[in-house]
Each structure stands twice: as C-alpha cells, then as structure tokens.
PDB file of C-alpha atoms in Angstrom:
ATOM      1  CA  UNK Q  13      76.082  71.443  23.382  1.00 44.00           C
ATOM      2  CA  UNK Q  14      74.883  70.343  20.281  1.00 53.00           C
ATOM      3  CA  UNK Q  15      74.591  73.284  17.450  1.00 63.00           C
ATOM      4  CA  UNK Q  16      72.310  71.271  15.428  1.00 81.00           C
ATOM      5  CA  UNK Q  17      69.999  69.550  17.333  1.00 90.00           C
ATOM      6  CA  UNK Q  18      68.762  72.966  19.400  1.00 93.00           C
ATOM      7  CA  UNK Q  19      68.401  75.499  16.550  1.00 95.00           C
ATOM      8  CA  UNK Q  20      66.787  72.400  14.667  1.00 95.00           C
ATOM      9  CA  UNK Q  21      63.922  72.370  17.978  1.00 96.00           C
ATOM     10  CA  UNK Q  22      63.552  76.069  18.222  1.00 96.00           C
ATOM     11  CA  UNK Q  23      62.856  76.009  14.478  1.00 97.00           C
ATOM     12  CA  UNK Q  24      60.068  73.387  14.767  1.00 97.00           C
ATOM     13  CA  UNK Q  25      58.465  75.177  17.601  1.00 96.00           C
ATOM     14  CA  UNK Q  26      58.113  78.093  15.338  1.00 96.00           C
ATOM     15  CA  UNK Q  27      57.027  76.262  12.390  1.00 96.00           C
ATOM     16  CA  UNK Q  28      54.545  74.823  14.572  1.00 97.00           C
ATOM     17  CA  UNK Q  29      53.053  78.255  15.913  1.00 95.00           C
ATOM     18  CA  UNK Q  30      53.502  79.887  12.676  1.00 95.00           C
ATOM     19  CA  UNK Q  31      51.132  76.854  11.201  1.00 95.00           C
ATOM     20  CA  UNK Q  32      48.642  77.227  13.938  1.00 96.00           C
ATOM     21  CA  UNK Q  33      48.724  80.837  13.561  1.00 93.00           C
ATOM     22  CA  UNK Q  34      48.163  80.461   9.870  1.00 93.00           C
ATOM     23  CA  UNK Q  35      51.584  82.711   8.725  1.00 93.00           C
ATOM     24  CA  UNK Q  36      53.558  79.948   7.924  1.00 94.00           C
ATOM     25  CA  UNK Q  37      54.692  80.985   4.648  1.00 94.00           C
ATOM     26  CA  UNK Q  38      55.179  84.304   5.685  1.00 93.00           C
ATOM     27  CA  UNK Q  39      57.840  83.407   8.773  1.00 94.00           C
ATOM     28  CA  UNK Q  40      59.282  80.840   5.837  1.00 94.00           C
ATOM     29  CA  UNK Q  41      59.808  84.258   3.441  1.00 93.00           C
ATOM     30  CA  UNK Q  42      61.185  85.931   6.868  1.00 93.00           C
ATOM     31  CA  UNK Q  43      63.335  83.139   7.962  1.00 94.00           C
ATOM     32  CA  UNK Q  44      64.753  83.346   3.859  1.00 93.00           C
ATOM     33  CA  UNK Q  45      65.345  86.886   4.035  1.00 91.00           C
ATOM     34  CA  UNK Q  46      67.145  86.560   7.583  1.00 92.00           C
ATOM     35  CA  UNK Q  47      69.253  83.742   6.272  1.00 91.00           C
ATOM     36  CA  UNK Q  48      70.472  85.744   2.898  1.00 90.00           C
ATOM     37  CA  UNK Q  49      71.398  88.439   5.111  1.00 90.00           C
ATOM     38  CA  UNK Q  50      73.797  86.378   7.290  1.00 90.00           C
ATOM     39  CA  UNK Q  51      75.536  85.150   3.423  1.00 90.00           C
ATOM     40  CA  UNK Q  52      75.081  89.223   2.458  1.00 91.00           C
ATOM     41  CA  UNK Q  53      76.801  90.273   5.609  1.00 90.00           C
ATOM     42  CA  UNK Q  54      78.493  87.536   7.909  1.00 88.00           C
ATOM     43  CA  UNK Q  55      79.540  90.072  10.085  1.00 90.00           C
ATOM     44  CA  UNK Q  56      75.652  90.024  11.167  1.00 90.00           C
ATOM     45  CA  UNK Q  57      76.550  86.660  13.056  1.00 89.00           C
ATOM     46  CA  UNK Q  58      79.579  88.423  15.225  1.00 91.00           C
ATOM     47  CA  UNK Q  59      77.202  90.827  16.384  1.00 91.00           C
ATOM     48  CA  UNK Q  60      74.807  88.596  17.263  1.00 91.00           C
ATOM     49  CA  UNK Q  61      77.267  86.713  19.358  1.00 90.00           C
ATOM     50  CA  UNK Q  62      78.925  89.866  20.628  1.00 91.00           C
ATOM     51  CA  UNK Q  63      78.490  90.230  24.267  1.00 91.00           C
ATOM     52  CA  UNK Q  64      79.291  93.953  24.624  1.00 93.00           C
ATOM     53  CA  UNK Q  65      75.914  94.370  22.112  1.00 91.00           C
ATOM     54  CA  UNK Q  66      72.525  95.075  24.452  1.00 90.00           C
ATOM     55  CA  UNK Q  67      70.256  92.053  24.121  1.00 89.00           C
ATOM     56  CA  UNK Q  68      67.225  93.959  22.808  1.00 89.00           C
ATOM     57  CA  UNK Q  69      69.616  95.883  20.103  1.00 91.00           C
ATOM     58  CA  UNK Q  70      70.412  92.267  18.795  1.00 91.00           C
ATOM     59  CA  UNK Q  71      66.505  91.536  18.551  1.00 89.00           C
ATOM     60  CA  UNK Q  72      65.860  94.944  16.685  1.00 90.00           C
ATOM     61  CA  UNK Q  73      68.457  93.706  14.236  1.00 90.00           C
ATOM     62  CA  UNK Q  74      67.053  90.462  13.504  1.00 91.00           C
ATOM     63  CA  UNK Q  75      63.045  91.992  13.023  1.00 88.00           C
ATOM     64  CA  UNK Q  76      64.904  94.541  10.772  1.00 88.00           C
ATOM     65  CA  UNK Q  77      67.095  91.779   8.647  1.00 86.00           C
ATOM     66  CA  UNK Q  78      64.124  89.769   8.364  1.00 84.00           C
ATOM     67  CA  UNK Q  79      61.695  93.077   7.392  1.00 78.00           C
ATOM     68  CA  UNK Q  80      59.530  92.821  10.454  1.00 76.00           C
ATOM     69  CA  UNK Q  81      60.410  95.605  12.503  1.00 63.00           C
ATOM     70  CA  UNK Q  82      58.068  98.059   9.996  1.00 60.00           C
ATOM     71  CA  UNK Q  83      54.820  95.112  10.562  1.00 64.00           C
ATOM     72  CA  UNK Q  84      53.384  94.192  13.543  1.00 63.00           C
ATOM     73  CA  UNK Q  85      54.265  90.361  13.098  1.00 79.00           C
ATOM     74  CA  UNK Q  86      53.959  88.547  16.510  1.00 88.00           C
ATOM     75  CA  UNK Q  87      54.948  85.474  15.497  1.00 92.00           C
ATOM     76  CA  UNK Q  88      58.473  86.647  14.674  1.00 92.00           C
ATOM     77  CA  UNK Q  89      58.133  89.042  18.002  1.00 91.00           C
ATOM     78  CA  UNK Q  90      57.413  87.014  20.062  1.00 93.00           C
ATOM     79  CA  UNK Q  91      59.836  84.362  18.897  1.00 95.00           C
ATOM     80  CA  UNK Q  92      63.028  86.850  19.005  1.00 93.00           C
ATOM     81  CA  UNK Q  93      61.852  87.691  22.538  1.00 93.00           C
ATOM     82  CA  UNK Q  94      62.021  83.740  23.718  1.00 95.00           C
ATOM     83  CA  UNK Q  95      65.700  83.425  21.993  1.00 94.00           C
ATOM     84  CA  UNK Q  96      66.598  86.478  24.392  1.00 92.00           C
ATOM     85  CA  UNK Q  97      64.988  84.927  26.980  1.00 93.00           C
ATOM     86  CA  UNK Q  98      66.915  81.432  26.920  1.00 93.00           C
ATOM     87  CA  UNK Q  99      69.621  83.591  25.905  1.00 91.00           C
ATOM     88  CA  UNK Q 100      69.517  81.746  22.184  1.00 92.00           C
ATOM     89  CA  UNK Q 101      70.066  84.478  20.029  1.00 93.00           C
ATOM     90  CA  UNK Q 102      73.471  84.033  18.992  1.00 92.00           C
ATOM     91  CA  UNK Q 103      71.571  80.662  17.571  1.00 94.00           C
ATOM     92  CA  UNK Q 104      69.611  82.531  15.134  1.00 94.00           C
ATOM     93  CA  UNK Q 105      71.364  81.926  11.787  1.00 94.00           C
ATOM     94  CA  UNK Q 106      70.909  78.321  12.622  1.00 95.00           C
ATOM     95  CA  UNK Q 107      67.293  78.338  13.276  1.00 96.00           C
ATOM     96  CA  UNK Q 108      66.687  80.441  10.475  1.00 95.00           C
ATOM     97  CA  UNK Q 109      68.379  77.955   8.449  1.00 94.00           C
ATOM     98  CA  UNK Q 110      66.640  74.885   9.981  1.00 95.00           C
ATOM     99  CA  UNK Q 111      63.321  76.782   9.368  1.00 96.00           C
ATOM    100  CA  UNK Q 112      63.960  76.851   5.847  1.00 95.00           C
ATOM    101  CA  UNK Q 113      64.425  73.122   5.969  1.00 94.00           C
ATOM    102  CA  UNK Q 114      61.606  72.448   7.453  1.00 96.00           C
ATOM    103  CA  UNK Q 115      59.482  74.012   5.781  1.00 96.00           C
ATOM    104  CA  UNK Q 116      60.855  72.628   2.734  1.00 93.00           C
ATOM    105  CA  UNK Q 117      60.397  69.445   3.487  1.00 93.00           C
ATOM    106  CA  UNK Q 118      57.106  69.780   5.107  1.00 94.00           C
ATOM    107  CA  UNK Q 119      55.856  71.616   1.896  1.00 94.00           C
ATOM    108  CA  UNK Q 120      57.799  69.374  -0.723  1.00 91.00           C
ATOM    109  CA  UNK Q 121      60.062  72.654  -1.946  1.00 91.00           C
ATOM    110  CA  UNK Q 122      63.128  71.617  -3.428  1.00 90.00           C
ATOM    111  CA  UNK Q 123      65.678  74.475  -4.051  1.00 88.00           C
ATOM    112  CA  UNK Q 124      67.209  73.933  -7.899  1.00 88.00           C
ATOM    113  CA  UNK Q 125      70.306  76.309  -8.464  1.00 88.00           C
ATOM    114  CA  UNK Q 126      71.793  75.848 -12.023  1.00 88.00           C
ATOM    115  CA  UNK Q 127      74.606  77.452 -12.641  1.00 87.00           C
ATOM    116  CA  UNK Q 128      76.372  78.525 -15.979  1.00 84.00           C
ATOM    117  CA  UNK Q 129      78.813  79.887 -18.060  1.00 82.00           C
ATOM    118  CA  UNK Q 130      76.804  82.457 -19.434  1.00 86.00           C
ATOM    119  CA  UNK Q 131      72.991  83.427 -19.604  1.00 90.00           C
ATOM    120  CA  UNK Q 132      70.428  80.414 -20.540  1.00 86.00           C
ATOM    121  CA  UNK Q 133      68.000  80.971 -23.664  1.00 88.00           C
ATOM    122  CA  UNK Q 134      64.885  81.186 -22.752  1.00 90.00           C
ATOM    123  CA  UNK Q 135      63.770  78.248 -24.479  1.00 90.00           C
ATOM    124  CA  UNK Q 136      67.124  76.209 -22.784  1.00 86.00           C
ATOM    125  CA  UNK Q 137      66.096  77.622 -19.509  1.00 87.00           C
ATOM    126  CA  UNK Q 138      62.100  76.024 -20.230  1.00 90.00           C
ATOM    127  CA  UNK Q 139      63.637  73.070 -21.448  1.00 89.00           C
ATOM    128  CA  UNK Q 140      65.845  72.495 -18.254  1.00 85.00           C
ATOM    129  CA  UNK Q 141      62.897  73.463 -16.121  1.00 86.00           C
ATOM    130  CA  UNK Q 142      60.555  70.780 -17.927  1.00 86.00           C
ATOM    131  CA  UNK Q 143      63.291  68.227 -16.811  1.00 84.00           C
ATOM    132  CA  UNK Q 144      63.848  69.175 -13.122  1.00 84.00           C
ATOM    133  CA  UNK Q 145      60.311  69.665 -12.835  1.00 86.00           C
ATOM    134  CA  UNK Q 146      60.054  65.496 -13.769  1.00 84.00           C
ATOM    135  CA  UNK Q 147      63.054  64.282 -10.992  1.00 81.00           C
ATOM    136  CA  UNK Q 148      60.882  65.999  -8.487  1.00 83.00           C
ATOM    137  CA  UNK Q 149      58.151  64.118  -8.634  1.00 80.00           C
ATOM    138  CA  UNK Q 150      55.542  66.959  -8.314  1.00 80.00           C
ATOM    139  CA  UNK Q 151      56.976  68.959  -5.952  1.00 84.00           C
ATOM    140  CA  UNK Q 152      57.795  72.470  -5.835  1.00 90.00           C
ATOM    141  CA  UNK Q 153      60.367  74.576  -7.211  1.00 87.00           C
ATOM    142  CA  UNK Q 154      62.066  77.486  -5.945  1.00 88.00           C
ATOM    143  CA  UNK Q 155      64.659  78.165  -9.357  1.00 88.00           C
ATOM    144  CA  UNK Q 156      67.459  80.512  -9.272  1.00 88.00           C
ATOM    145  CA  UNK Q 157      69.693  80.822 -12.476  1.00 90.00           C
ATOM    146  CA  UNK Q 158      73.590  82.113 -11.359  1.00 88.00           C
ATOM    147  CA  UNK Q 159      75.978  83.123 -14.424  1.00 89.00           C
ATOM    148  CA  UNK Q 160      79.887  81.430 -13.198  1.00 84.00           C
ATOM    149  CA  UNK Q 161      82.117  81.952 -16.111  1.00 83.00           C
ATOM    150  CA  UNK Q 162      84.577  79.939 -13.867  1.00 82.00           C
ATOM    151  CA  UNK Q 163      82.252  76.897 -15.697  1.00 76.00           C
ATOM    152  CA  UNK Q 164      84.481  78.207 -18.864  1.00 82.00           C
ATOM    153  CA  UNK Q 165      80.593  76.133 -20.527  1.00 79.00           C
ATOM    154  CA  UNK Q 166      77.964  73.954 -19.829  1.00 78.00           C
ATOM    155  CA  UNK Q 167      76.038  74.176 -16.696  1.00 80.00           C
ATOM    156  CA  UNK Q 168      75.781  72.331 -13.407  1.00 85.00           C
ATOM    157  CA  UNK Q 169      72.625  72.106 -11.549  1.00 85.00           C
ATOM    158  CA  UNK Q 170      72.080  71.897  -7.920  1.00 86.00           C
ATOM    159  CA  UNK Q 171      68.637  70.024  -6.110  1.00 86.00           C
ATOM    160  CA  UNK Q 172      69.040  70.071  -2.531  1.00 77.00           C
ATOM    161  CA  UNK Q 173      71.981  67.697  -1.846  1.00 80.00           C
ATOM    162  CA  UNK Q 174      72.593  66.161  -6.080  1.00 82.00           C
ATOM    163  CA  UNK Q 175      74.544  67.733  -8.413  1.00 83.00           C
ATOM    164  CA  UNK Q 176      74.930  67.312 -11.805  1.00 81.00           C
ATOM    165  CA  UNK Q 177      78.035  68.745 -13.179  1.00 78.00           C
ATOM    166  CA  UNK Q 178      77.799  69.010 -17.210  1.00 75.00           C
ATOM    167  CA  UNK Q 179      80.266  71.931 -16.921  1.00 74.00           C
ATOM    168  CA  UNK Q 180      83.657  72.187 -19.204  1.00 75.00           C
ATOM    169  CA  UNK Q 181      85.661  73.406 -16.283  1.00 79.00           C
ATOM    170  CA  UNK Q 182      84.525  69.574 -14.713  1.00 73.00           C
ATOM    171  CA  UNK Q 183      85.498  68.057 -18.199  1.00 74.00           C
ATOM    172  CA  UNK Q 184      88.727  69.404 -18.056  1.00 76.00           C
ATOM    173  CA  UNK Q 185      89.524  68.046 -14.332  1.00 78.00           C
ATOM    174  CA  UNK Q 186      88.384  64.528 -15.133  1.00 78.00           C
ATOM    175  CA  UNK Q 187      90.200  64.628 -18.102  1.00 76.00           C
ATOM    176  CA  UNK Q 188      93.444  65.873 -15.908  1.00 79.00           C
ATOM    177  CA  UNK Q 189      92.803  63.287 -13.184  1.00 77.00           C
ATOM    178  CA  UNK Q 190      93.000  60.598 -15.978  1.00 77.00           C
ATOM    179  CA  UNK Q 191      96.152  61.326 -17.523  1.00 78.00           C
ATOM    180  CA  UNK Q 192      97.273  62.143 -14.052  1.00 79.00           C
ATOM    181  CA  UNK Q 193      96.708  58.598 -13.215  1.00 78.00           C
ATOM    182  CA  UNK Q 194      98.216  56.655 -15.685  1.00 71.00           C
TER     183      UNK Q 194
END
C-alpha cells in the first residue's frame, strides 16, 4: 500500500468538494489545526490507529482536534464519516497534511519559517519580510518567527523545501568541517 499516494487522493477529493462547496479556506484552517495537533500531541496518531478505540470515538476526536465538533461543518462531517467508511482513518494525519499542500500550491502559499537566536527588531523582521516577499514572486505568505538560541546568532530561514542558513552555530560547523579536512 502506498502511504502517500492514498492520503494524497483523499485530500484532493476534499479540496475538490470543499471548493465546490465554497469552504475551502475554512477545511484548509481545519486541516492546519488538525495537523498541529498531531506535532502538539503524537500520541493523537496511536489512537487513531488503535483498534481497541470505537470507530465513531476516533471521528469525534478528529471534528474536536480540528474545532468542528462545536459547528455544524458538513464538509469535514461528512468527510470523517467516508474515512470510517473505507476504514481510512488511521490515514488522517496524512491527508491532513496533503491538504495543506494542496491547497498551498493551488493558492500560491508558501510557508516562510525564520528562525533565530533571539527576537527580530521590528524593522529587521520588515526588512526580511520585504526580501522573502521578492523570491516569491507574488505569492502568499504564511510567516512564523521561532526564537532557537541553539543558532548561538544569525538566523536561518525556511520556504517550503530552501533553506538559507546565515546562523553562527552553521559558521562554526563549516568552519570545523574545514579544518577537519585538511
């Protein structure tokens, strides 16, 4: 069975639904909140793949992770109750996580993560903005700003799959590997 290529088709299906239906960007908010719950908590994955858990106490779960169990979202519904149907559920950190992709891509939204050593300036933070903002070629930009004093200084900034490591803690390894080598 192939992990990625049936979570990856379930997740299209709902994109495609969720577009006809008009609540696209809602299930995409859902299918983020449901996927930082499974980083928050990976124990929410064993019990989703727990056979001793009832199949509709695995569905409440995942409407309550992803805050639909309080709104009468059908999409989402309706969706959870096909998984349990095909007996998919277990699959559901996967699809959430292909949703996000798709979605993404469909909508140009590029995730930027920079990361470092301590708190940006407001005016750095603009500044490093400004120049993302140009490498993605008018596309969106969903920014999140993480304080690792493991980066010891500098920054390193993260756009879907590049990198750009400007950190000191990356200085000092390069540096190491080159005296290492001669």
């Amino acid at each position: 069975m192939n992990e990625g290529l049936i979570p990856r088709r379930y997740a299209k299906a709902l994109l495609l639904v969720a577009a006809e239906r008009g609540v696209a960007a809602d299930v995409y908010e859902q299918m983020k909140c449901l996927e930082a719950g499974f980083v928050e908590m990976p124990a929410l994955n064993d019990t989703l793949n727990n056979p001793y858990i009832s199949e509709a106490d695995k569905s409440k779960l995942i409407l309550t992770a992803c805050g639909v169990e309080e709104k009468n979202d059908k999409v989402i519904k309706d969706f959870v109750k096909l998984l349990q149907r095909n007996g998919r559920i277990g699959m559901m950190r996967l699809i959430a996580y292909a949703y996000v992709e798709l979605y993404r891509e469909e909508n140009h939204i590029y995730s930027v993560i920079v990361k470092s050593a301590a708190q940006l300036s407001s005016a750095d933070e603009k500044r490093l903005k400004g120049l993302v903002e140009k490498h993605l070629h008018g596309g969106k930009m969903e920014y999140t700003q993480i304080v690792d004093s493991s980066l010891i200084g500098g920054f390193t900034v993260s756009v879907g799959n590049e990198k750009i490591d400007a950190s000191v803690s990356n200085e000092l390894k390069q540096l190491r590997l080159n005296l290492l080598s001669k």
